[in-house]
Amino acid sequence: MKKITVLILGLLILSGCGLYTDIEAQVEQTTPKITLKSAPDTKIKTSRTDFEWNGATASAEYPAPQDFLNYQTIVQVKNMEKVQIVVQEKVKLGIMEATHLSDMMLSMIPESGEDVTEIPLKDLESGTWQFQVPPKAGKYMYILKEYYGMGFDIGYYVTYYFGLEVTE
C-alpha cells in the first residue's frame, strides 16, 4: 500500500512540474534593467503594458507620448549617450520548464507622437543590448517588446515602455 501511495504522489508531483500558476511572477522575470553606458547606476524606470503568457493575455492601450512624457520622471541624457538594456535570456515557466528570449523590438516615438521609428539594438553579450539615443534634443517615448519561445514557437511576449529626454 505504501508503494502505491508513493507512486501516486510521485506521479502527481511530476505531472505538476511544468505548471506554474503564478503568471504574474513569470512575467515579472522579463522586466528589463535599463541604464546609461556612461552612468550604470542610473536606472531608467519602465512601465509594463501588455503581455501574452501561458495562455493569459493582458491588453493595454499605450498612453499618448505627450501624456506619458509630461507625467513621468524622465531621465535626461546627452545626445551622444548609449543606453544599455539587460534582459533575462531564459525565463522559468515551471520547475523543470523554461523558455528563451528569441527576439526583441524597440520603437521610438517623439513627444509629438509622429514618426514611430524602429531602433536597431546592438547585441553586446548574452542578455545585454545597446542603442544610441537620437542626436536631436527632445523627449522620446520608447516601446520595448520582448519575445520568448523555443524554435519557431514564439508564444510569449511582454511589452514595456520608458522615456528619455535628450539634451545637447
PDB file of C-alpha atoms in Angstrom:
ATOM      1  CA  MET A   1       0.000   0.000   0.000  1.00  0.00           C
ATOM      2  CA  LYS A   2       2.862   2.360   0.821  1.00  0.00           C
ATOM      3  CA  LYS A   3       4.438   1.720  -2.580  1.00  0.00           C
ATOM      4  CA  ILE A   4       1.201   2.620  -4.347  1.00  0.00           C
ATOM      5  CA  THR A   5       0.867   5.823  -2.300  1.00  0.00           C
ATOM      6  CA  VAL A   6       4.461   6.812  -3.056  1.00  0.00           C
ATOM      7  CA  LEU A   7       3.930   6.032  -6.749  1.00  0.00           C
ATOM      8  CA  ILE A   8       0.740   8.128  -6.924  1.00  0.00           C
ATOM      9  CA  LEU A   9       2.385  11.039  -5.084  1.00  0.00           C
ATOM     10  CA  GLY A  10       5.398  10.819  -7.401  1.00  0.00           C
ATOM     11  CA  LEU A  11       3.160  10.969 -10.474  1.00  0.00           C
ATOM     12  CA  LEU A  12       1.245  13.937  -9.087  1.00  0.00           C
ATOM     13  CA  ILE A  13       4.481  15.817  -8.402  1.00  0.00           C
ATOM     14  CA  LEU A  14       5.930  15.025 -11.831  1.00  0.00           C
ATOM     15  CA  SER A  15       2.739  15.979 -13.648  1.00  0.00           C
ATOM     16  CA  GLY A  16       2.711  19.322 -11.830  1.00  0.00           C
ATOM     17  CA  CYS A  17       6.367  20.161 -12.535  1.00  0.00           C
ATOM     18  CA  GLY A  18       5.623  22.028 -15.723  1.00  0.00           C
ATOM     19  CA  LEU A  19       2.778  24.010 -14.194  1.00  0.00           C
ATOM     20  CA  TYR A  20       3.427  27.423 -12.777  1.00  0.00           C
ATOM     21  CA  THR A  21       0.210  29.050 -11.751  1.00  0.00           C
ATOM     22  CA  ASP A  22       1.578  32.464 -10.813  1.00  0.00           C
ATOM     23  CA  ILE A  23       1.736  34.071 -14.263  1.00  0.00           C
ATOM     24  CA  GLU A  24       2.463  37.481 -12.749  1.00  0.00           C
ATOM     25  CA  ALA A  25       5.672  36.103 -11.188  1.00  0.00           C
ATOM     26  CA  GLN A  26       6.686  34.593 -14.533  1.00  0.00           C
ATOM     27  CA  VAL A  27       6.109  37.839 -16.402  1.00  0.00           C
ATOM     28  CA  GLU A  28       7.986  39.782 -13.704  1.00  0.00           C
ATOM     29  CA  GLN A  29      11.125  37.829 -14.655  1.00  0.00           C
ATOM     30  CA  THR A  30      11.106  39.614 -18.015  1.00  0.00           C
ATOM     31  CA  THR A  31      11.475  43.141 -16.546  1.00  0.00           C
ATOM     32  CA  PRO A  32      14.445  44.773 -18.288  1.00  0.00           C
ATOM     33  CA  LYS A  33      17.136  46.667 -16.423  1.00  0.00           C
ATOM     34  CA  ILE A  34      17.850  49.826 -18.401  1.00  0.00           C
ATOM     35  CA  THR A  35      20.878  52.000 -17.622  1.00  0.00           C
ATOM     36  CA  LEU A  36      23.182  54.522 -19.277  1.00  0.00           C
ATOM     37  CA  LYS A  37      26.524  53.287 -20.553  1.00  0.00           C
ATOM     38  CA  SER A  38      28.338  56.265 -19.021  1.00  0.00           C
ATOM     39  CA  ALA A  39      26.458  56.021 -15.699  1.00  0.00           C
ATOM     40  CA  PRO A  40      25.459  52.385 -14.999  1.00  0.00           C
ATOM     41  CA  ASP A  41      23.951  53.358 -11.630  1.00  0.00           C
ATOM     42  CA  THR A  42      21.328  55.494 -13.378  1.00  0.00           C
ATOM     43  CA  LYS A  43      18.187  53.364 -13.607  1.00  0.00           C
ATOM     44  CA  ILE A  44      15.582  54.112 -16.251  1.00  0.00           C
ATOM     45  CA  LYS A  45      12.142  53.115 -14.988  1.00  0.00           C
ATOM     46  CA  THR A  46       9.949  51.005 -17.246  1.00  0.00           C
ATOM     47  CA  SER A  47       6.190  50.528 -17.215  1.00  0.00           C
ATOM     48  CA  ARG A  48       4.674  47.273 -18.409  1.00  0.00           C
ATOM     49  CA  THR A  49       1.682  47.404 -20.702  1.00  0.00           C
ATOM     50  CA  ASP A  50       0.561  44.160 -22.286  1.00  0.00           C
ATOM     51  CA  PHE A  51       1.653  40.545 -22.352  1.00  0.00           C
ATOM     52  CA  GLU A  52       0.728  37.088 -23.555  1.00  0.00           C
ATOM     53  CA  TRP A  53       1.981  34.372 -21.262  1.00  0.00           C
ATOM     54  CA  ASN A  54       0.958  30.741 -20.675  1.00  0.00           C
ATOM     55  CA  GLY A  55      -2.463  31.335 -22.181  1.00  0.00           C
ATOM     56  CA  ALA A  56      -3.078  34.537 -20.211  1.00  0.00           C
ATOM     57  CA  THR A  57      -3.338  37.777 -22.139  1.00  0.00           C
ATOM     58  CA  ALA A  58      -3.340  41.325 -20.840  1.00  0.00           C
ATOM     59  CA  SER A  59      -4.005  44.040 -23.389  1.00  0.00           C
ATOM     60  CA  ALA A  60      -3.325  47.694 -22.756  1.00  0.00           C
ATOM     61  CA  GLU A  61      -3.536  50.906 -24.694  1.00  0.00           C
ATOM     62  CA  TYR A  62      -0.311  52.873 -24.908  1.00  0.00           C
ATOM     63  CA  PRO A  63      -0.519  56.359 -23.475  1.00  0.00           C
ATOM     64  CA  ALA A  64      -0.040  59.228 -25.911  1.00  0.00           C
ATOM     65  CA  PRO A  65       3.632  60.258 -25.817  1.00  0.00           C
ATOM     66  CA  GLN A  66       2.714  63.761 -24.615  1.00  0.00           C
ATOM     67  CA  ASP A  67       0.745  62.350 -21.662  1.00  0.00           C
ATOM     68  CA  PHE A  68       3.402  59.824 -20.736  1.00  0.00           C
ATOM     69  CA  LEU A  69       6.355  62.192 -21.082  1.00  0.00           C
ATOM     70  CA  ASN A  70       4.687  65.039 -19.163  1.00  0.00           C
ATOM     71  CA  TYR A  71       3.616  62.958 -16.168  1.00  0.00           C
ATOM     72  CA  GLN A  72       6.582  60.627 -15.700  1.00  0.00           C
ATOM     73  CA  THR A  73      10.039  61.163 -14.301  1.00  0.00           C
ATOM     74  CA  ILE A  74      12.163  61.153 -17.425  1.00  0.00           C
ATOM     75  CA  VAL A  75      15.916  60.587 -17.344  1.00  0.00           C
ATOM     76  CA  GLN A  76      17.942  63.270 -19.114  1.00  0.00           C
ATOM     77  CA  VAL A  77      20.702  62.026 -21.401  1.00  0.00           C
ATOM     78  CA  LYS A  78      23.284  63.676 -23.644  1.00  0.00           C
ATOM     79  CA  ASN A  79      22.764  63.253 -27.376  1.00  0.00           C
ATOM     80  CA  MET A  80      25.893  61.071 -27.667  1.00  0.00           C
ATOM     81  CA  GLU A  81      24.806  58.682 -24.887  1.00  0.00           C
ATOM     82  CA  LYS A  82      24.284  54.960 -25.320  1.00  0.00           C
ATOM     83  CA  VAL A  83      21.624  53.099 -23.376  1.00  0.00           C
ATOM     84  CA  GLN A  84      22.062  49.511 -22.213  1.00  0.00           C
ATOM     85  CA  ILE A  85      19.208  47.061 -21.763  1.00  0.00           C
ATOM     86  CA  VAL A  86      19.735  43.865 -19.794  1.00  0.00           C
ATOM     87  CA  VAL A  87      17.041  41.195 -20.158  1.00  0.00           C
ATOM     88  CA  GLN A  88      16.659  37.622 -18.985  1.00  0.00           C
ATOM     89  CA  GLU A  89      17.731  35.238 -21.720  1.00  0.00           C
ATOM     90  CA  LYS A  90      15.872  32.355 -20.075  1.00  0.00           C
ATOM     91  CA  VAL A  91      12.632  32.600 -18.095  1.00  0.00           C
ATOM     92  CA  LYS A  92      11.246  29.805 -15.924  1.00  0.00           C
ATOM     93  CA  LEU A  93       7.791  28.544 -16.810  1.00  0.00           C
ATOM     94  CA  GLY A  94       7.739  25.911 -14.101  1.00  0.00           C
ATOM     95  CA  ILE A  95      10.049  23.788 -12.012  1.00  0.00           C
ATOM     96  CA  MET A  96      11.527  21.926 -14.972  1.00  0.00           C
ATOM     97  CA  GLU A  97      10.443  24.057 -17.913  1.00  0.00           C
ATOM     98  CA  ALA A  98      11.841  27.317 -19.304  1.00  0.00           C
ATOM     99  CA  THR A  99      11.602  29.476 -22.397  1.00  0.00           C
ATOM    100  CA  HIS A 100      14.308  31.513 -24.088  1.00  0.00           C
ATOM    101  CA  LEU A 101      14.437  35.049 -25.450  1.00  0.00           C
ATOM    102  CA  SER A 102      14.008  34.761 -29.210  1.00  0.00           C
ATOM    103  CA  ASP A 103      13.678  38.399 -30.312  1.00  0.00           C
ATOM    104  CA  MET A 104      13.346  41.991 -29.137  1.00  0.00           C
ATOM    105  CA  MET A 105      11.949  45.069 -30.863  1.00  0.00           C
ATOM    106  CA  LEU A 106      12.478  48.669 -29.788  1.00  0.00           C
ATOM    107  CA  SER A 107      10.418  51.538 -31.195  1.00  0.00           C
ATOM    108  CA  MET A 108      10.827  55.254 -30.517  1.00  0.00           C
ATOM    109  CA  ILE A 109       8.096  57.892 -30.637  1.00  0.00           C
ATOM    110  CA  PRO A 110       8.906  61.612 -30.262  1.00  0.00           C
ATOM    111  CA  GLU A 111       6.769  63.746 -27.954  1.00  0.00           C
ATOM    112  CA  SER A 112       4.777  64.969 -30.974  1.00  0.00           C
ATOM    113  CA  GLY A 113       3.518  61.410 -31.476  1.00  0.00           C
ATOM    114  CA  GLU A 114       4.530  61.380 -35.145  1.00  0.00           C
ATOM    115  CA  ASP A 115       7.094  59.235 -36.941  1.00  0.00           C
ATOM    116  CA  VAL A 116       7.308  55.980 -34.998  1.00  0.00           C
ATOM    117  CA  THR A 117      10.828  54.697 -35.653  1.00  0.00           C
ATOM    118  CA  GLU A 118      12.178  51.198 -35.110  1.00  0.00           C
ATOM    119  CA  ILE A 119      15.525  51.403 -33.309  1.00  0.00           C
ATOM    120  CA  PRO A 120      18.251  48.861 -34.072  1.00  0.00           C
ATOM    121  CA  LEU A 121      19.565  47.099 -30.984  1.00  0.00           C
ATOM    122  CA  LYS A 122      23.201  46.024 -30.822  1.00  0.00           C
ATOM    123  CA  ASP A 123      23.674  42.677 -29.075  1.00  0.00           C
ATOM    124  CA  LEU A 124      26.743  43.141 -26.867  1.00  0.00           C
ATOM    125  CA  GLU A 125      26.722  39.846 -24.998  1.00  0.00           C
ATOM    126  CA  SER A 126      24.256  37.330 -23.698  1.00  0.00           C
ATOM    127  CA  GLY A 127      21.287  39.327 -22.398  1.00  0.00           C
ATOM    128  CA  THR A 128      22.834  42.798 -22.854  1.00  0.00           C
ATOM    129  CA  TRP A 129      21.731  45.072 -25.676  1.00  0.00           C
ATOM    130  CA  GLN A 130      22.618  48.665 -26.515  1.00  0.00           C
ATOM    131  CA  PHE A 131      21.280  51.546 -28.593  1.00  0.00           C
ATOM    132  CA  GLN A 132      22.283  55.139 -29.377  1.00  0.00           C
ATOM    133  CA  VAL A 133      19.895  57.948 -28.389  1.00  0.00           C
ATOM    134  CA  PRO A 134      18.829  60.327 -31.184  1.00  0.00           C
ATOM    135  CA  PRO A 135      21.112  63.290 -31.873  1.00  0.00           C
ATOM    136  CA  LYS A 136      18.195  65.755 -31.889  1.00  0.00           C
ATOM    137  CA  ALA A 137      17.221  67.245 -28.500  1.00  0.00           C
ATOM    138  CA  GLY A 138      13.716  66.437 -27.269  1.00  0.00           C
ATOM    139  CA  LYS A 139      11.598  63.989 -25.290  1.00  0.00           C
ATOM    140  CA  TYR A 140      11.131  60.467 -26.604  1.00  0.00           C
ATOM    141  CA  MET A 141       8.966  57.527 -25.555  1.00  0.00           C
ATOM    142  CA  TYR A 142      10.348  54.047 -26.241  1.00  0.00           C
ATOM    143  CA  ILE A 143       8.385  50.801 -26.552  1.00  0.00           C
ATOM    144  CA  LEU A 144      10.320  47.578 -25.930  1.00  0.00           C
ATOM    145  CA  LYS A 145       8.749  44.246 -26.860  1.00  0.00           C
ATOM    146  CA  GLU A 146      10.411  41.022 -25.714  1.00  0.00           C
ATOM    147  CA  TYR A 147       9.505  37.752 -27.446  1.00  0.00           C
ATOM    148  CA  TYR A 148      10.115  34.410 -25.758  1.00  0.00           C
ATOM    149  CA  GLY A 149       9.721  30.964 -27.244  1.00  0.00           C
ATOM    150  CA  MET A 150      11.548  27.877 -28.369  1.00  0.00           C
ATOM    151  CA  GLY A 151      12.350  27.417 -32.042  1.00  0.00           C
ATOM    152  CA  PHE A 152       9.562  28.745 -34.226  1.00  0.00           C
ATOM    153  CA  ASP A 153       7.077  28.709 -31.348  1.00  0.00           C
ATOM    154  CA  ILE A 154       7.054  32.304 -30.088  1.00  0.00           C
ATOM    155  CA  GLY A 155       4.104  32.023 -27.752  1.00  0.00           C
ATOM    156  CA  TYR A 156       5.146  34.565 -25.154  1.00  0.00           C
ATOM    157  CA  TYR A 157       5.734  38.310 -25.243  1.00  0.00           C
ATOM    158  CA  VAL A 158       5.845  41.225 -22.822  1.00  0.00           C
ATOM    159  CA  THR A 159       5.791  44.944 -23.700  1.00  0.00           C
ATOM    160  CA  TYR A 160       7.399  47.753 -21.701  1.00  0.00           C
ATOM    161  CA  TYR A 161       7.714  51.475 -22.284  1.00  0.00           C
ATOM    162  CA  PHE A 162      10.027  54.152 -20.904  1.00  0.00           C
ATOM    163  CA  GLY A 163      11.033  57.734 -21.671  1.00  0.00           C
ATOM    164  CA  LEU A 164      14.194  59.754 -22.214  1.00  0.00           C
ATOM    165  CA  GLU A 165      14.866  63.462 -22.607  1.00  0.00           C
ATOM    166  CA  VAL A 166      17.793  64.083 -24.933  1.00  0.00           C
ATOM    167  CA  THR A 167      19.842  67.228 -24.334  1.00  0.00           C
ATOM    168  CA  GLU A 168      22.667  68.582 -26.467  1.00  0.00           C
TER     169      GLU A 168
END
